[in-house]
Amino acid sequence: MTIASPQDLAVPQPPSGQLQPQGWLRYFSFSLDHKVIGLQYIVTSFLFYLIGGALAGVIRTELVSPMSDFVSRETYNEVLTLHGTIMIFLWIVPVVNGGFGNYLIPFYVGARDMAFPRLNAVAFWMIPPAGLLLIASHFITGSAQSGWTAYPPLSLTTPAMAQVVWIISVLLLGGSSIFGAINFIATVMKMRRPGLKLMQLPMYCWAMLGTSILAVLSTPVLAGTLLLLSFDIVAHTGFFNPTLGGNVVVYQHLFWFYSHPAVYIMVLPAFGLVSEILPVHARKPLFGYSTMVYSIMAIVFLGLIVWAHHMFTSGTPPWMRLFFTIATAFIAVPTGIKFFNWLATLWGGKIALNSAMLFACAFIVNFVFGGITGVALAQVPFDIHVHDTYFVVGHFHYIVYGGTVFVIFSAIYHWYPKFTGKMLDETLGKIHFALTFIGFNLCFAPQHWLGLNGMPRRVAEYDPMFTTLNQLSSVGALLMALSTLPFLINVIRSFSHGAVAGDNPWNALTPEWLTTSPPPVENWKGEAPLVAHPYGYGQLPSAGLPVDQATGQDVWTGS
Amino acid sequence: MPIPPSLITFLVGMALVLAGLWLGQNVSLLPVDASVNAPVYDELFKVLFSIGSILFIGILGLLLFSLVRFRRREGDHSDGAPIEGNLPLEIVWTAIPAVVVLFIGIYSYDIYDRMGGMTPLNDHSAMVHAASMEASATMQVANAATSEEPRVWGGIGVRSDKDILPVDLTALQFAFIFHYPGANITSGELHVPAHRSVELRMKANDVIHAFWVPQFRLKQDIIPGQQTILTFTATRPGTYPIVCAELCGPYHGGMRSSVVVHEPDDFEAWLQKNSPAPPPTASVAQLDVLPVA
Amino acid sequence: MDTLATSLTSDAKASPHQDATDHGVAEEHNDVRMFGLATFLVADGMTFAGFFAAYLTFRAVNPLPSGSNYELELVLPTINTALLIISSLTFHRAGRALLTSRIHDCRLWLGVSAALGIAFLVGQMVEYFHLPFGLTENLFASTFYALTGFHGLHVTLGVICILVVLFQVGPNGKVSAIKPFGLEAAELYWHFVDGIWVVLYGLLYLL
Ligand code: HEA
Ligand code: HEA
Ligand code: CUA
Ligand SMILES: [Cu+2]
């Protein structure tokens, strides 16, 4: 993991990076190629996903019985803190932003690389040390016990070293995300191929632009807040320490000012990916391109002004609760536009029911469910009852897992041929899908009822009346764990044994398919094609395109 | 005779709405209601559940229908129709959620108002309870502010203005301690009469805790350094769990207690029985609230 | 955050032509780097915005224990403010000098700007030593030190950048009339740090 080291920075790079390791070694080096970096993000994060999933396994095993009997209570809190932190900061955010973003954005804007390749590599290489630090801390100092939200004063009274390590790690990951975001904004705004207009970009570019705006505006606030928190721990200042005259609610405001936008940092790129995948497999143009763009920007704006819906029981003043209720619920409008547009994209298409499509459609189902419970949660009187219960756990797993993780899988089935030049096996893919979908619903649907009826979250022991449903939920988690097997087998086996994919197995129109699979170092052998109609299905001759010629310009510019 | 598509759409829509309403009315996912605001809450829940069901089933149905109806047949390599958008349609599905959301917002505001959530607590409770403040002054934690006018943070509460039963609640790792200033009783269990407003004045000694009674549909964080107030009126005699709902340390899951709702007469009896003979039995009372495990 | 800032600027500095030749986008590159820096400053500004919001909220809802309300000494900070504002102007002159290839003037003005920055830091130190409260005295004290300290780090970094640029300026140096990026970046950053100080001064000392 640490083969690349800072001295690479000092070595002057000869033109076209000849000194860089070639072949598979590239993937362990300080590579500047956006495609290598993208895959580095995806694979690294997937490893962290396995760890986060194993931790979820510990949680679900503990919750099989109402007593605290599998791990100690302290360990349980450590595990759930690590689970939340790893899944958010080391799995979802890096994959859908850094991973797919780095791989796809330069293609989509017709560039040879990102705007700042070196900064890009730095951003990636901040992740493994941060993640390893976080996980290693568990075995050395113990890990933080105060949840991924790290509310003071609890985070000031739990073991200090552990909390400080957690803070350092999250600061590194936040820094990485800011650097990535700067890069995406600069690439989309400034690196577009001449002649390519903003409103011709594939939707994922817009999603990444919106996401990156959110990351740039909100992540620094988290960084500042965590700095203050670390002062409270290390230097005994009293910002958030009530016994020293501090104010704990201020921390919550600052934390959620970042962490609410963070949920859109986790889901907007997924929206973008779905917008790429659906048209290809439904053979229809993306419905309502411009409303999609406006709704992304509306979500970005609204996302910045709704944070206090996580604090309805924190003693916020009535006017504040009212404002945040309305603002939050209104996010359903731009989000709804996107969902209806996707349904309209499917309507009347020629839908291929392959693994990528199944995962993408399951995403729609799961996310709508999670979104509807979200809108319910946004209502103060409703939230008063279910805040900090398993209802909330159900809500957000429906969204982060049922939404984003399903999209990640869909995206892997969709782009694996481009990454490797090999197809994934469809049978294994469908087994993976079935197990995941059933396991997922079995695991998280019962949690809504548990929450409504009195089970709080973050507990290692609970009222025995909830035993049966918790066991059901744990069975679901087991199925999800099993579902990873066919996926792993598929991904590893297909790499060497898969059917050869060819350059454009889906007959897709977005620019990354107009080059070889896997693509050459600078993306196209000739000039970058100008794709004026990334979703021109049904209009342009879509079969038998001369993609290997790399400059499909003549074909694609017809407007 | 072919049925026009608009009629089918209309009929399906009606069926959907009726199904949603039926679900909302007939599927109960909540525990018994035991306070004045619980039925109000359940009203809101039914509405949200109905709307949610309609939307979810509708979208699910549409999606499944598309997947089956428009699936690609064997050997068909053509594209779908190149439809890129439809402005009137997009306006419709912007407007519908907007109206729904606006309606939900206003409706839940009304519900919240009926629960007493919009009552500004800051000024008036400081006046009404100036007398009993004295009792709680000893529990004043680290309120750095001048102690003349402690900052009170709003919980919610309907209060019938006469005859409020004040109870002080101190939360600490890992127990709730209730104190009845009038009768000078300290207890680890909350006893309240039915049909009489109770005002919980809550303080935390160490970290944030939360007071939650699922059957009352009420929850309020207990925040160190800031007094919070929660007012409720119990209706249904019985024993219900009090759950700490904010992560407060390793024993957070074990930080539970019960609230016993008495008939008014029984409550008086309980008060009589437990009122301390001159030396207060606080120490005894506190012993049995320490975490067992 | 500050190490992050360094790596950003050094990244930008280390890669002027290599990236360009790597990827054949030489024409636009300067423009992109300034754009990237500006985006980064927006992010950095949000860190300060978070601090300011926290400070204002503390002020509004957490009154200090009676008897601990300090009148801050105003003379020194006001002089300091003036120093920073003047240094922004001198830096601007340095930029103008570079564009007209008056390398000597450019170095001179850069030197003056750096000196003013250092004077500011010294003034800040003097103020710290004469304050009647320490870091953990109370909420106001902690916030005061956190804000001014965080800003001070930015000034320090800025001074270092100025000095680096000072040594790179030359007719055929890394920074010159045709390759003004290093100086322009440092200038933008310096103006940003000044702007933050003016807000900070208003909030901490005058409000
Ligand atoms: C990717 C992550 C993600 C996303 C996208 C969302 C999206 C939303 N979330 Fe969620 N949320 C989380 C992740 C996410 N959330 C997490 C992690 C937590 C817990 C944090 C913690 O405490 O640890 C949380 C908690 C949380 C709370 C606090 C609960 C509590 O602690 O008490 C609330 C309250 O308002 C909320 C609301 C919403 C809303 C309204 C949306 C909306 O954006 C949803 C909008 C989408 C739809 C509504 C569906 C599609 C729309 C239509 C089909 C149109 C028609 C619909 C209607 C008219 C209703 N979320
Ligand atoms: C953001 C993404 C995300 C994802 C993908 C998940 C995925 C899962 N989560 Fe997670 N979860 C959170 C984010 C996420 N979670 C957050 C933010 C919290 C709140 C934390 C807090 O309160 O602070 C939380 C809390 C949380 C809780 C509540 C804990 C509590 O409050 O006490 C539970 C309980 O069931 C749970 C379960 C699961 C399960 C079963 C999965 C499953 O979907 C996981 C499926 C994956 C696998 C099962 C991996 C399979 C692989 C293996 C098993 C092999 C392992 C092998 C090796 C390591 C070699 N999660
Ligand atoms: Cu007290 Cu949880
Ligand atoms: Cu939120």
PDB file of N, CA and C in Angstrom, chain A residues 133-197:
ATOM      1  N   LEU A 133      -4.874   4.177   9.770  1.00  0.00           N
ATOM      2  CA  LEU A 133      -4.746   4.797  11.093  1.00  0.00           C
ATOM      3  C   LEU A 133      -5.997   4.545  11.909  1.00  0.00           C
ATOM      4  N   LEU A 134      -7.130   4.781  11.281  1.00  0.00           N
ATOM      5  CA  LEU A 134      -8.405   4.618  11.981  1.00  0.00           C
ATOM      6  C   LEU A 134      -8.564   3.185  12.480  1.00  0.00           C
ATOM      7  N   ILE A 135      -8.253   2.238  11.601  1.00  0.00           N
ATOM      8  CA  ILE A 135      -8.481   0.842  11.973  1.00  0.00           C
ATOM      9  C   ILE A 135      -7.392   0.357  12.929  1.00  0.00           C
ATOM     10  N   ALA A 136      -6.147   0.760  12.661  1.00  0.00           N
ATOM     11  CA  ALA A 136      -5.069   0.324  13.542  1.00  0.00           C
ATOM     12  C   ALA A 136      -5.288   0.848  14.954  1.00  0.00           C
ATOM     13  N   SER A 137      -5.858   2.057  15.044  1.00  0.00           N
ATOM     14  CA  SER A 137      -6.050   2.637  16.370  1.00  0.00           C
ATOM     15  C   SER A 137      -6.883   1.711  17.238  1.00  0.00           C
ATOM     16  N   HIS A 138      -7.753   0.942  16.583  1.00  0.00           N
ATOM     17  CA  HIS A 138      -8.607   0.054  17.360  1.00  0.00           C
ATOM     18  C   HIS A 138      -7.783  -0.935  18.166  1.00  0.00           C
ATOM     19  N   PHE A 139      -6.655  -1.370  17.585  1.00  0.00           N
ATOM     20  CA  PHE A 139      -5.867  -2.389  18.262  1.00  0.00           C
ATOM     21  C   PHE A 139      -4.801  -1.787  19.160  1.00  0.00           C
ATOM     22  N   ILE A 140      -4.554  -0.492  19.014  1.00  0.00           N
ATOM     23  CA  ILE A 140      -3.484   0.109  19.813  1.00  0.00           C
ATOM     24  C   ILE A 140      -4.071   0.906  20.981  1.00  0.00           C
ATOM     25  N   THR A 141      -4.860   1.913  20.645  1.00  0.00           N
ATOM     26  CA  THR A 141      -5.395   2.740  21.728  1.00  0.00           C
ATOM     27  C   THR A 141      -6.861   2.446  21.991  1.00  0.00           C
ATOM     28  N   GLY A 142      -7.443   1.548  21.237  1.00  0.00           N
ATOM     29  CA  GLY A 142      -8.901   1.439  21.254  1.00  0.00           C
ATOM     30  C   GLY A 142      -9.419   2.497  20.309  1.00  0.00           C
ATOM     31  N   SER A 143     -10.659   2.353  19.831  1.00  0.00           N
ATOM     32  CA  SER A 143     -11.135   3.371  18.901  1.00  0.00           C
ATOM     33  C   SER A 143     -12.241   4.205  19.555  1.00  0.00           C
ATOM     34  N   ALA A 144     -12.625   5.251  18.865  1.00  0.00           N
ATOM     35  CA  ALA A 144     -13.583   6.186  19.432  1.00  0.00           C
ATOM     36  C   ALA A 144     -14.901   5.484  19.732  1.00  0.00           C
ATOM     37  N   GLN A 145     -15.606   5.969  20.746  1.00  0.00           N
ATOM     38  CA  GLN A 145     -16.820   5.294  21.193  1.00  0.00           C
ATOM     39  C   GLN A 145     -18.050   6.172  21.096  1.00  0.00           C
ATOM     40  N   SER A 146     -17.925   7.317  20.447  1.00  0.00           N
ATOM     41  CA  SER A 146     -19.027   8.267  20.579  1.00  0.00           C
ATOM     42  C   SER A 146     -19.884   8.351  19.317  1.00  0.00           C
ATOM     43  N   GLY A 147     -19.870   7.317  18.492  1.00  0.00           N
ATOM     44  CA  GLY A 147     -20.679   7.349  17.283  1.00  0.00           C
ATOM     45  C   GLY A 147     -19.992   8.169  16.206  1.00  0.00           C
ATOM     46  N   TRP A 148     -20.489   8.040  14.969  1.00  0.00           N
ATOM     47  CA  TRP A 148     -19.805   8.790  13.913  1.00  0.00           C
ATOM     48  C   TRP A 148     -20.088  10.275  14.050  1.00  0.00           C
ATOM     49  N   THR A 149     -21.064  10.640  14.900  1.00  0.00           N
ATOM     50  CA  THR A 149     -21.381  12.044  15.089  1.00  0.00           C
ATOM     51  C   THR A 149     -20.499  12.701  16.129  1.00  0.00           C
ATOM     52  N   ALA A 150     -19.869  11.904  17.009  1.00  0.00           N
ATOM     53  CA  ALA A 150     -18.915  12.408  18.002  1.00  0.00           C
ATOM     54  C   ALA A 150     -19.451  13.597  18.792  1.00  0.00           C
ATOM     55  N   TYR A 151     -20.710  13.521  19.207  1.00  0.00           N
ATOM     56  CA  TYR A 151     -21.267  14.621  19.991  1.00  0.00           C
ATOM     57  C   TYR A 151     -20.494  14.831  21.292  1.00  0.00           C
ATOM     58  N   PRO A 152     -20.064  16.053  21.572  1.00  0.00           N
ATOM     59  CA  PRO A 152     -19.625  16.337  22.929  1.00  0.00           C
ATOM     60  C   PRO A 152     -20.864  16.519  23.813  1.00  0.00           C
ATOM     61  N   PRO A 153     -20.802  16.390  25.106  1.00  0.00           N
ATOM     62  CA  PRO A 153     -19.615  16.096  25.899  1.00  0.00           C
ATOM     63  C   PRO A 153     -19.216  14.623  25.915  1.00  0.00           C
ATOM     64  N   LEU A 154     -19.992  13.739  25.306  1.00  0.00           N
ATOM     65  CA  LEU A 154     -19.594  12.330  25.350  1.00  0.00           C
ATOM     66  C   LEU A 154     -18.208  12.138  24.749  1.00  0.00           C
ATOM     67  N   SER A 155     -17.963  12.806  23.602  1.00  0.00           N
ATOM     68  CA  SER A 155     -16.676  12.606  22.944  1.00  0.00           C
ATOM     69  C   SER A 155     -15.537  13.231  23.747  1.00  0.00           C
ATOM     70  N   LEU A 156     -15.872  14.055  24.745  1.00  0.00           N
ATOM     71  CA  LEU A 156     -14.814  14.620  25.582  1.00  0.00           C
ATOM     72  C   LEU A 156     -14.511  13.712  26.757  1.00  0.00           C
ATOM     73  N   THR A 157     -15.431  12.795  27.065  1.00  0.00           N
ATOM     74  CA  THR A 157     -15.226  11.968  28.245  1.00  0.00           C
ATOM     75  C   THR A 157     -14.798  10.547  27.899  1.00  0.00           C
ATOM     76  N   THR A 158     -14.990  10.126  26.646  1.00  0.00           N
ATOM     77  CA  THR A 158     -14.502   8.807  26.261  1.00  0.00           C
ATOM     78  C   THR A 158     -12.988   8.889  26.086  1.00  0.00           C
ATOM     79  N   PRO A 159     -12.296   7.728  26.013  1.00  0.00           N
ATOM     80  CA  PRO A 159     -10.828   7.760  25.959  1.00  0.00           C
ATOM     81  C   PRO A 159     -10.292   8.768  24.941  1.00  0.00           C
ATOM     82  N   ALA A 160      -9.411   9.645  25.416  1.00  0.00           N
ATOM     83  CA  ALA A 160      -9.029  10.814  24.630  1.00  0.00           C
ATOM     84  C   ALA A 160      -8.215  10.445  23.397  1.00  0.00           C
ATOM     85  N   MET A 161      -7.235   9.562  23.572  1.00  0.00           N
ATOM     86  CA  MET A 161      -6.366   9.212  22.451  1.00  0.00           C
ATOM     87  C   MET A 161      -7.202   8.708  21.270  1.00  0.00           C
ATOM     88  N   ALA A 162      -8.121   7.816  21.594  1.00  0.00           N
ATOM     89  CA  ALA A 162      -8.937   7.211  20.546  1.00  0.00           C
ATOM     90  C   ALA A 162      -9.690   8.281  19.775  1.00  0.00           C
ATOM     91  N   GLN A 163     -10.272   9.207  20.508  1.00  0.00           N
ATOM     92  CA  GLN A 163     -11.049  10.242  19.842  1.00  0.00           C
ATOM     93  C   GLN A 163     -10.148  11.123  18.986  1.00  0.00           C
ATOM     94  N   VAL A 164      -8.951  11.407  19.480  1.00  0.00           N
ATOM     95  CA  VAL A 164      -8.048  12.264  18.708  1.00  0.00           C
ATOM     96  C   VAL A 164      -7.627  11.574  17.412  1.00  0.00           C
ATOM     97  N   VAL A 165      -7.341  10.293  17.512  1.00  0.00           N
ATOM     98  CA  VAL A 165      -6.993   9.558  16.285  1.00  0.00           C
ATOM     99  C   VAL A 165      -8.145   9.613  15.302  1.00  0.00           C
ATOM    100  N   TRP A 166      -9.344   9.431  15.818  1.00  0.00           N
ATOM    101  CA  TRP A 166     -10.528   9.509  14.950  1.00  0.00           C
ATOM    102  C   TRP A 166     -10.589  10.862  14.258  1.00  0.00           C
ATOM    103  N   ILE A 167     -10.337  11.927  15.032  1.00  0.00           N
ATOM    104  CA  ILE A 167     -10.407  13.271  14.459  1.00  0.00           C
ATOM    105  C   ILE A 167      -9.362  13.436  13.361  1.00  0.00           C
ATOM    106  N   ILE A 168      -8.120  13.010  13.652  1.00  0.00           N
ATOM    107  CA  ILE A 168      -7.056  13.158  12.646  1.00  0.00           C
ATOM    108  C   ILE A 168      -7.446  12.431  11.368  1.00  0.00           C
ATOM    109  N   SER A 169      -7.934  11.223  11.551  1.00  0.00           N
ATOM    110  CA  SER A 169      -8.288  10.432  10.393  1.00  0.00           C
ATOM    111  C   SER A 169      -9.385  11.109   9.573  1.00  0.00           C
ATOM    112  N   VAL A 170     -10.418  11.600  10.257  1.00  0.00           N
ATOM    113  CA  VAL A 170     -11.505  12.245   9.518  1.00  0.00           C
ATOM    114  C   VAL A 170     -11.018  13.544   8.867  1.00  0.00           C
ATOM    115  N   LEU A 171     -10.100  14.252   9.528  1.00  0.00           N
ATOM    116  CA  LEU A 171      -9.558  15.467   8.913  1.00  0.00           C
ATOM    117  C   LEU A 171      -8.833  15.126   7.610  1.00  0.00           C
ATOM    118  N   LEU A 172      -8.034  14.068   7.648  1.00  0.00           N
ATOM    119  CA  LEU A 172      -7.331  13.663   6.421  1.00  0.00           C
ATOM    120  C   LEU A 172      -8.331  13.330   5.320  1.00  0.00           C
ATOM    121  N   LEU A 173      -9.347  12.555   5.689  1.00  0.00           N
ATOM    122  CA  LEU A 173     -10.316  12.158   4.671  1.00  0.00           C
ATOM    123  C   LEU A 173     -11.074  13.365   4.151  1.00  0.00           C
ATOM    124  N   GLY A 174     -11.385  14.307   5.046  1.00  0.00           N
ATOM    125  CA  GLY A 174     -12.058  15.533   4.613  1.00  0.00           C
ATOM    126  C   GLY A 174     -11.169  16.323   3.670  1.00  0.00           C
ATOM    127  N   GLY A 175      -9.873  16.416   4.001  1.00  0.00           N
ATOM    128  CA  GLY A 175      -8.945  17.128   3.135  1.00  0.00           C
ATOM    129  C   GLY A 175      -8.916  16.482   1.757  1.00  0.00           C
ATOM    130  N   SER A 176      -8.851  15.160   1.757  1.00  0.00           N
ATOM    131  CA  SER A 176      -8.849  14.443   0.482  1.00  0.00           C
ATOM    132  C   SER A 176     -10.082  14.791  -0.326  1.00  0.00           C
ATOM    133  N   SER A 177     -11.215  14.837   0.368  1.00  0.00           N
ATOM    134  CA  SER A 177     -12.451  15.114  -0.362  1.00  0.00           C
ATOM    135  C   SER A 177     -12.487  16.544  -0.893  1.00  0.00           C
ATOM    136  N   ILE A 178     -11.925  17.499  -0.145  1.00  0.00           N
ATOM    137  CA  ILE A 178     -11.877  18.881  -0.637  1.00  0.00           C
ATOM    138  C   ILE A 178     -10.995  18.970  -1.882  1.00  0.00           C
ATOM    139  N   PHE A 179      -9.819  18.324  -1.818  1.00  0.00           N
ATOM    140  CA  PHE A 179      -8.915  18.370  -2.977  1.00  0.00           C
ATOM    141  C   PHE A 179      -9.578  17.759  -4.206  1.00  0.00           C
ATOM    142  N   GLY A 180     -10.220  16.617  -3.961  1.00  0.00           N
ATOM    143  CA  GLY A 180     -10.924  15.991  -5.074  1.00  0.00           C
ATOM    144  C   GLY A 180     -11.945  16.946  -5.660  1.00  0.00           C
ATOM    145  N   ALA A 181     -12.690  17.614  -4.791  1.00  0.00           N
ATOM    146  CA  ALA A 181     -13.762  18.490  -5.247  1.00  0.00           C
ATOM    147  C   ALA A 181     -13.205  19.651  -6.065  1.00  0.00           C
ATOM    148  N   ILE A 182     -12.103  20.247  -5.595  1.00  0.00           N
ATOM    149  CA  ILE A 182     -11.498  21.362  -6.339  1.00  0.00           C
ATOM    150  C   ILE A 182     -11.146  20.888  -7.750  1.00  0.00           C
ATOM    151  N   ASN A 183     -10.575  19.697  -7.794  1.00  0.00           N
ATOM    152  CA  ASN A 183     -10.185  19.127  -9.068  1.00  0.00           C
ATOM    153  C   ASN A 183     -11.384  18.924  -9.997  1.00  0.00           C
ATOM    154  N   PHE A 184     -12.476  18.410  -9.446  1.00  0.00           N
ATOM    155  CA  PHE A 184     -13.643  18.164 -10.297  1.00  0.00           C
ATOM    156  C   PHE A 184     -14.224  19.476 -10.813  1.00  0.00           C
ATOM    157  N   ILE A 185     -14.315  20.466  -9.930  1.00  0.00           N
ATOM    158  CA  ILE A 185     -14.875  21.739 -10.380  1.00  0.00           C
ATOM    159  C   ILE A 185     -14.008  22.307 -11.502  1.00  0.00           C
ATOM    160  N   ALA A 186     -12.687  22.320 -11.268  1.00  0.00           N
ATOM    161  CA  ALA A 186     -11.795  22.890 -12.277  1.00  0.00           C
ATOM    162  C   ALA A 186     -11.890  22.098 -13.583  1.00  0.00           C
ATOM    163  N   THR A 187     -11.972  20.766 -13.474  1.00  0.00           N
ATOM    164  CA  THR A 187     -12.015  19.968 -14.698  1.00  0.00           C
ATOM    165  C   THR A 187     -13.291  20.236 -15.487  1.00  0.00           C
ATOM    166  N   VAL A 188     -14.415  20.232 -14.784  1.00  0.00           N
ATOM    167  CA  VAL A 188     -15.674  20.413 -15.513  1.00  0.00           C
ATOM    168  C   VAL A 188     -15.774  21.830 -16.067  1.00  0.00           C
ATOM    169  N   MET A 189     -15.339  22.797 -15.292  1.00  0.00           N
ATOM    170  CA  MET A 189     -15.516  24.174 -15.753  1.00  0.00           C
ATOM    171  C   MET A 189     -14.465  24.584 -16.777  1.00  0.00           C
ATOM    172  N   LYS A 190     -13.238  24.098 -16.614  1.00  0.00           N
ATOM    173  CA  LYS A 190     -12.143  24.671 -17.403  1.00  0.00           C
ATOM    174  C   LYS A 190     -11.506  23.726 -18.411  1.00  0.00           C
ATOM    175  N   MET A 191     -11.731  22.448 -18.296  1.00  0.00           N
ATOM    176  CA  MET A 191     -10.985  21.528 -19.155  1.00  0.00           C
ATOM    177  C   MET A 191     -11.827  20.979 -20.293  1.00  0.00           C
ATOM    178  N   ARG A 192     -13.001  21.536 -20.496  1.00  0.00           N
ATOM    179  CA  ARG A 192     -13.845  20.986 -21.536  1.00  0.00           C
ATOM    180  C   ARG A 192     -13.179  21.112 -22.898  1.00  0.00           C
ATOM    181  N   ARG A 193     -13.368  20.101 -23.681  1.00  0.00           N
ATOM    182  CA  ARG A 193     -12.860  20.109 -25.036  1.00  0.00           C
ATOM    183  C   ARG A 193     -13.490  21.285 -25.778  1.00  0.00           C
ATOM    184  N   PRO A 194     -12.722  21.991 -26.616  1.00  0.00           N
ATOM    185  CA  PRO A 194     -13.305  23.133 -27.322  1.00  0.00           C
ATOM    186  C   PRO A 194     -14.558  22.707 -28.086  1.00  0.00           C
ATOM    187  N   GLY A 195     -15.590  23.504 -27.983  1.00  0.00           N
ATOM    188  CA  GLY A 195     -16.811  23.185 -28.713  1.00  0.00           C
ATOM    189  C   GLY A 195     -17.838  22.434 -27.889  1.00  0.00           C
ATOM    190  N   LEU A 196     -17.422  21.914 -26.745  1.00  0.00           N
ATOM    191  CA  LEU A 196     -18.361  21.156 -25.923  1.00  0.00           C
ATOM    192  C   LEU A 196     -19.047  22.114 -24.942  1.00  0.00           C
ATOM    193  N   LYS A 197     -20.363  22.230 -25.054  1.00  0.00           N
ATOM    194  CA  LYS A 197     -21.077  23.179 -24.202  1.00  0.00           C
ATOM    195  C   LYS A 197     -21.490  22.520 -22.894  1.00  0.00           C
TER     196      LYS A 197
END
